[in-house]
XYZ file of C-alpha atoms in Angstrom:
216
model
C 0.000 0.000 0.000
C 2.812 2.379 0.879
C 4.482 1.622 -2.461
C 1.231 2.467 -4.289
C 0.912 5.793 -2.478
C 4.534 6.636 -3.290
C 3.928 5.923 -6.986
C 0.799 8.146 -6.987
C 2.681 11.005 -5.321
C 5.515 10.698 -7.819
C 3.054 10.814 -10.734
C 1.306 13.835 -9.240
C 4.638 15.614 -8.830
C 5.412 15.092 -12.494
C 2.013 16.506 -13.489
C 2.442 19.566 -11.273
C 5.939 20.196 -12.562
C 4.733 20.170 -16.151
C 1.785 22.478 -15.371
C 3.932 25.444 -14.397
C 3.272 28.556 -16.520
C 5.458 28.801 -19.560
C 7.821 31.827 -19.418
C 6.640 33.077 -22.822
C 2.990 32.733 -21.769
C 3.649 34.615 -18.525
C 5.358 37.401 -20.451
C 2.442 37.676 -22.889
C -0.114 37.805 -20.080
C 1.922 40.473 -18.302
C 2.175 42.549 -21.464
C -1.577 42.204 -22.070
C -2.418 43.384 -18.548
C 0.006 46.286 -18.844
C -1.548 47.309 -22.153
C -5.053 47.071 -20.714
C -4.036 49.279 -17.795
C -2.503 51.750 -20.226
C -5.725 52.003 -22.234
C -7.787 52.393 -19.048
C -5.496 55.106 -17.722
C -5.930 57.105 -20.942
C -9.632 57.373 -20.147
C -9.543 57.572 -16.365
C -6.431 59.566 -15.501
C -5.622 62.392 -17.983
C -6.045 65.806 -16.395
C -5.816 64.476 -12.841
C -2.580 66.324 -12.197
C -4.512 69.583 -12.616
C -7.061 68.685 -9.923
C -6.345 68.660 -6.171
C -6.121 65.115 -4.830
C -9.186 65.549 -2.601
C -11.349 66.384 -5.638
C -10.202 63.618 -7.973
C -12.932 61.276 -9.219
C -12.151 58.426 -11.662
C -14.263 57.964 -14.767
C -17.255 55.705 -14.173
C -20.024 55.892 -16.779
C -23.673 56.096 -15.777
C -25.626 52.906 -16.306
C -28.623 52.799 -18.628
C -30.965 52.740 -15.625
C -29.204 55.715 -14.041
C -29.590 57.727 -17.222
C -33.282 56.856 -17.400
C -33.689 57.855 -13.748
C -32.024 61.208 -14.441
C -34.442 61.864 -17.279
C -37.420 61.054 -15.072
C -36.257 63.631 -12.524
C -35.679 66.206 -15.281
C -39.129 65.718 -16.761
C -40.780 69.052 -17.452
C -37.578 71.019 -16.929
C -36.391 73.609 -19.424
C -33.370 75.858 -19.831
C -29.671 75.054 -19.551
C -28.075 71.967 -18.041
C -24.516 71.389 -16.834
C -23.295 67.802 -16.515
C -20.333 67.764 -14.122
C -17.837 65.132 -15.233
C -19.673 64.277 -18.439
C -17.500 61.307 -19.447
C -18.621 59.799 -22.754
C -21.547 62.211 -23.005
C -24.486 59.853 -22.512
C -26.323 62.102 -20.011
C -25.841 65.223 -22.128
C -27.135 63.456 -25.233
C -30.181 62.127 -23.376
C -31.015 65.510 -21.837
C -30.485 67.387 -25.102
C -32.987 65.084 -26.799
C -35.531 66.298 -24.212
C -34.993 69.901 -25.318
C -32.472 71.087 -22.732
C -29.424 73.096 -23.809
C -26.608 71.017 -22.355
C -22.943 71.523 -21.581
C -20.740 68.664 -20.461
C -17.713 69.563 -18.321
C -14.887 67.020 -18.555
C -11.132 67.258 -17.898
C -10.275 64.132 -19.903
C -9.483 65.272 -23.444
C -9.982 61.795 -24.906
C -13.482 61.528 -23.451
C -14.307 65.054 -24.656
C -13.252 64.143 -28.208
C -15.247 60.893 -28.049
C -18.374 62.681 -26.767
C -18.083 65.327 -29.498
C -17.812 62.618 -32.134
C -21.031 61.031 -30.819
C -22.798 64.378 -31.155
C -21.576 64.621 -34.748
C -22.624 61.052 -35.605
C -26.086 61.544 -34.131
C -26.553 64.894 -35.846
C -27.336 66.773 -32.617
C -27.203 70.587 -33.084
C -24.166 72.131 -31.397
C -26.361 74.577 -29.476
C -28.120 71.627 -27.829
C -25.108 69.557 -26.770
C -21.653 70.993 -26.120
C -18.628 69.414 -24.456
C -15.806 71.478 -22.979
C -12.450 70.372 -21.603
C -12.754 72.420 -18.459
C -12.563 72.040 -14.688
C -16.073 72.689 -13.365
C -14.663 73.389 -9.895
C -13.132 76.560 -11.354
C -16.191 77.483 -13.413
C -19.057 79.780 -12.413
C -22.222 77.703 -12.872
C -24.701 80.522 -12.245
C -25.921 80.415 -15.865
C -27.344 76.892 -15.414
C -30.709 76.035 -13.867
C -30.187 72.274 -14.125
C -27.126 70.372 -12.907
C -26.349 66.652 -13.007
C -23.476 64.979 -11.184
C -22.214 61.409 -10.768
C -19.081 61.918 -8.699
C -17.958 60.419 -5.380
C -19.229 60.669 -1.788
C -16.072 62.424 -0.612
C -16.693 65.517 -2.765
C -20.465 65.922 -2.416
C -20.384 68.255 0.591
C -17.889 70.583 -1.083
C -19.856 70.477 -4.337
C -23.004 71.352 -2.406
C -21.344 74.456 -0.989
C -20.302 75.557 -4.478
C -23.755 75.011 -5.973
C -25.500 76.865 -3.144
C -23.274 79.882 -3.792
C -23.694 79.925 -7.559
C -26.976 78.418 -8.770
C -30.182 80.424 -9.242
C -33.075 79.806 -6.886
C -35.087 77.896 -9.506
C -32.268 75.402 -10.193
C -32.647 71.654 -9.852
C -29.678 69.417 -9.035
C -29.609 65.697 -9.850
C -27.140 63.467 -7.998
C -26.492 59.888 -9.061
C -25.873 57.198 -6.434
C -24.325 59.543 -3.843
C -26.693 62.072 -2.212
C -25.749 65.473 -0.839
C -25.300 65.333 2.935
C -27.795 67.473 4.885
C -29.792 68.389 1.780
C -33.539 67.600 1.754
C -34.467 65.521 -1.271
C -37.268 66.689 -3.505
C -37.632 63.170 -4.851
C -35.633 60.085 -5.788
C -35.914 57.334 -8.384
C -34.456 53.831 -8.472
C -32.651 51.855 -5.824
C -29.211 50.555 -4.937
C -26.394 51.629 -7.228
C -28.825 53.196 -9.707
C -30.653 55.402 -7.197
C -30.832 59.008 -8.313
C -31.753 62.049 -6.198
C -33.350 65.393 -7.111
C -32.907 68.633 -5.152
C -34.534 72.011 -5.717
C -32.116 74.738 -4.669
C -34.850 77.007 -3.282
C -36.021 74.222 -0.947
C -32.456 73.377 0.081
C -31.685 77.009 0.949
C -34.923 77.362 2.914
C -34.225 74.160 4.854
C -30.659 75.139 5.691
C -31.767 78.584 6.870
C -34.285 76.991 9.241
C -31.635 74.613 10.574
C -29.217 77.508 11.076
C -31.842 79.569 12.931
C -32.725 76.602 15.139
C -29.105 75.967 16.060
C -28.483 79.682 16.622
């Protein structure tokens, strides 16, 4: 019996020794992963050096359900819309088809070029959908009465402060996935990762004034 076990172990050792990754295969896999990371970084990282570390948000496109939820919360709205971190332009294109005059702010030049090409392919008038390679943190947004944002939880409080300073009283703000802390929601659509929140600036300002007076 012991001899049989020894033979089995020897056979297994030969199989394991022959199943080691081939050096050429390992090199090819490594090169493929490096190339994939390089392509991803072209989309996710350009322009990051211009943005303070605390405000950096990697590119993550809105899902189809998120985009539909945004449009539900924008139903009946008119005027100008700013999409903060517009990525490949899907939100801007959807909102422009509903009659809004949209501007997508994006620091990634590759994504800006891609979004502009989609506008051209779809034949959308330039006055309905525009993409600019610009840092929205350094841009006055007072000309917009609709704002959409799919960013990160760590920047929402700071973004809220900026929007409260700049947006007109009739503005509506749509936040995807990550709500604004301490802001009262006008409504929300969806659930989980696709949940989308709507805020009316006039209601937010009124609520925050009441809270301030109560604390004072």
